[in-house]
Amino acid sequence: MADPVITVVDLRKTFAFGFLRRKVQAVRGLTFDVRPGEIFGFVGPNGAGKTTTIKMLMGLIFPTAGTCMLLGKRVPDLGAKRRVGFLPETPYFYEHLTGRELVDFAGRLFDLPASVRRPRTEKLLDLVGLTGAASLPLRKYSKGMLQRLGLAQALINDPEVVVLDEPMSGLDPIGRKEIRDLIGSLRSEGKTVFFSSHILSDVELLCDRCAIIVRGEIRDVGPLAQLLSPKLLHTEVVLDRAGAPEERRLTPGEDVDAFLRAAIDGGAKVVSVTPRKEHLEDLFVREVEADQARQ
Amino acid sequence: MNRIFAIALNTFREAMRDKLLYAILIFACLLILSAWGIGQLSMHEELRITKDVGLGGISVFGVILAIFAGVNLVYKEIERKTLYAFIPKPIHRWQFVLGKYLGLVLTLTAQVALMSVVLWITMAVQGWSPDGVMVRAVLLLYVQVLLVTAIAVFFSTFSTPYLSGLFTAGIFIIGRSTPDLRALILARFKDSPSTASALNWAIQVLPDLHLFFVSGGLVNGVPASIHAGSYVSWAYVAGATGYGLGYSACVLALAIFLFSRRDFV
């Protein structure tokens, strides 16, 4: 098996707040790795430690203990940084710059020559649908436009690994779909994508593997197919009884055929029958509830 | 080096698009121009007044611009989270601070140069012919601006702009009064040599900004004046510049040390 591109071993972060230096453990011994070419989702409720972990990976904050490695090098290694692209959560950029200047500035920080930087800037602006707004100052950009510009600047170095912190936050459904498609296209280019999100449907649609983090600890990590129970949870049946909709949930032991036959004989129309297996949301809620029960 | 230059250029661009800095600069230029009008009220001392008011204006407004821009330089990056996207790029943290500082130096160079040109044009209208004295005087003020900028940047790595501004202004005032403070210590603590030496040591640690505004005072016991043809030599300017740049480098090194250890939460 190829070497992991991201390796996190027993990573911990404790913050000290206030005059009395009250200690808060934000991350408590995380261990996981991300393999080349996969899309890895990092899922957790607000305050679970997702952004803190990503910031440690990106060299923005220092771990209290443990190690994080990018492309086999201990963070923050300049050589590894050259091969990584990063989109921070709700990105803030220099308002005085235009979109084109911002992406170009990012390219300069990678020491890219103008002959590479300029065409790539235009290509990326086109990719994220900002060519028309490329000459506008960033203070005129909407949240969604800033998010897309953030993605463009993260890709200026044609990175092997792309780390995205909440890339879908603040986007409307169309914007979310565009980012999802973009992440999908990164996978087809062979890039590794590590992203955090609490929008579980996106994670479920995109990820090869994911980790669930709750209160600074990993609860589950692995391929979604393994994490989610293959068992049938229930079958949702929607009926139409003389214009009045009726919804029933049949447990796995109940005979669906018999139920439908009886309903049709009773004059009802069957609108839909949906077998429900476990989704990421169910797993997520289960983990969070288990954590709350432990408290 | 390219990365430091990219950050410096971006900082310069940001500063040059800041309307408030322009407002301060325009006000400074108007003050320098007004020296011509004030000079008209005097008896044959027009040029003297223009020189004094002009150099005073460059000194004060240069320092105001340095403090105003310097205290926001790093703090704003952290507060607005703009550095979150750029620290993960292949740059060292020291390159980021140095680039920001150099960008501000570039901006302040342009601003001091503009104020100097306005002053020289005003003086030329009054019949002044260019000489090395004014160049030396402006150069000293420029080095002072660089030093104050470094101090403001140092505070901005760990403090709010308001407190950083207060600290920097306090250091500026103390730094400009070092001969007076030394004389005061000598007079007040005659009977307590240990206190006097501790206070003198404290003054020694703070920057001696009096070195950069010498006209009207004594330099090595000799009066120095931009009017009387007895201004400081180029050798003095070189020494003071060396001191100013060395002090700035030490302060920047401290700023880099603090910035390199910070968590950007």
Coordinates of C-alpha atoms in Angstrom, one line a residue, chain B residues 128-243:
Chain B
W128 CA 16.4 78.2 -1.4
S129 CA 19.1 76.4 -3.3
P130 CA 19.4 72.7 -2.7
D131 CA 22.1 71.6 -0.3
G132 CA 23.2 68.5 1.6
V133 CA 22.0 69.8 5.0
M134 CA 18.3 69.3 4.2
V135 CA 19.1 65.9 2.7
R136 CA 20.9 64.8 5.9
A137 CA 18.1 66.2 8.0
V138 CA 15.4 64.3 6.1
L139 CA 17.5 61.1 6.0
L140 CA 17.7 61.2 9.8
L141 CA 13.9 61.6 10.1
Y142 CA 13.4 58.8 7.7
V143 CA 15.6 56.4 9.7
Q144 CA 13.6 57.5 12.8
V145 CA 10.4 56.6 10.9
L146 CA 11.8 53.1 10.1
L147 CA 12.7 52.5 13.8
V148 CA 9.3 53.6 15.1
T149 CA 7.7 51.4 12.4
A150 CA 9.7 48.4 13.7
I151 CA 8.5 49.1 17.3
A152 CA 4.9 49.4 16.2
V153 CA 5.1 46.1 14.2
F154 CA 6.7 44.4 17.3
F155 CA 3.7 45.4 19.5
S156 CA 1.2 44.5 16.7
T157 CA 2.4 40.9 16.9
F158 CA 0.8 40.4 20.3
S159 CA -1.3 43.4 21.2
T160 CA -4.3 45.4 20.0
P161 CA -3.8 48.4 17.8
Y162 CA -5.0 50.8 20.6
L163 CA -2.5 49.4 23.1
S164 CA 0.3 49.1 20.5
G165 CA -0.3 52.7 19.5
L166 CA 0.0 53.8 23.2
F167 CA 3.1 51.8 23.8
T168 CA 4.8 53.0 20.6
A169 CA 3.9 56.6 21.2
G170 CA 5.2 56.3 24.8
I171 CA 8.5 54.9 23.6
F172 CA 8.7 57.7 20.9
I173 CA 8.2 60.4 23.5
I174 CA 10.7 58.8 25.9
G175 CA 13.1 58.2 23.1
R176 CA 13.0 61.8 21.9
S177 CA 13.7 63.1 25.5
T178 CA 16.7 61.0 26.4
P179 CA 19.1 63.9 27.1
D180 CA 16.5 65.6 29.3
L181 CA 15.8 62.3 31.1
R182 CA 19.5 61.6 31.7
A183 CA 19.9 65.1 33.1
L184 CA 16.8 64.6 35.3
I185 CA 18.1 61.3 36.6
L186 CA 21.5 62.8 37.3
A187 CA 19.9 65.7 39.3
R188 CA 17.2 63.7 41.1
F189 CA 19.2 60.6 42.1
K190 CA 22.5 62.2 43.0
D191 CA 22.5 60.4 46.3
S192 CA 21.3 57.0 45.0
P193 CA 23.8 55.9 42.3
S194 CA 22.3 52.4 42.1
T195 CA 18.8 53.8 41.2
A196 CA 20.4 56.3 38.8
S197 CA 22.4 53.5 37.0
A198 CA 19.2 51.3 36.8
L199 CA 17.2 54.1 35.3
N200 CA 20.1 55.0 32.9
W201 CA 20.2 51.4 31.9
A202 CA 16.5 51.4 31.2
I203 CA 17.0 54.5 29.0
Q204 CA 19.9 52.8 27.3
V205 CA 17.6 49.9 26.3
L206 CA 15.0 52.2 24.8
P207 CA 15.8 53.8 21.5
D208 CA 17.6 57.1 21.5
L209 CA 15.4 59.0 19.0
H210 CA 17.0 62.3 19.9
L211 CA 19.8 61.2 17.6
F212 CA 17.5 61.8 14.6
F213 CA 16.3 65.3 15.4
V214 CA 19.3 67.2 16.3
S215 CA 18.8 70.7 14.9
G216 CA 18.7 73.3 17.7
G217 CA 20.5 71.0 20.2
L218 CA 24.0 69.9 21.0
V219 CA 25.9 67.1 19.3
N220 CA 29.0 66.1 21.2
G221 CA 28.9 69.5 22.9
V222 CA 28.7 71.4 19.6
P223 CA 25.5 73.2 18.6
A224 CA 23.9 71.7 15.5
S225 CA 21.5 73.8 13.4
I226 CA 20.1 73.4 9.9
H227 CA 20.2 77.2 9.6
A228 CA 23.7 78.2 10.8
G229 CA 25.7 75.9 8.5
S230 CA 26.8 73.9 11.5
Y231 CA 24.7 70.8 10.9
V232 CA 25.8 67.3 11.6
S233 CA 28.2 65.6 9.2
W234 CA 27.6 62.7 6.9
A235 CA 29.7 60.6 9.2
Y236 CA 27.2 61.4 12.0
V237 CA 24.3 60.5 9.7
A238 CA 25.9 57.2 8.8
G239 CA 26.4 56.4 12.5
A240 CA 22.9 57.3 13.5
T241 CA 21.5 55.3 10.5
G242 CA 23.6 52.3 11.6
Y243 CA 22.2 52.7 15.1

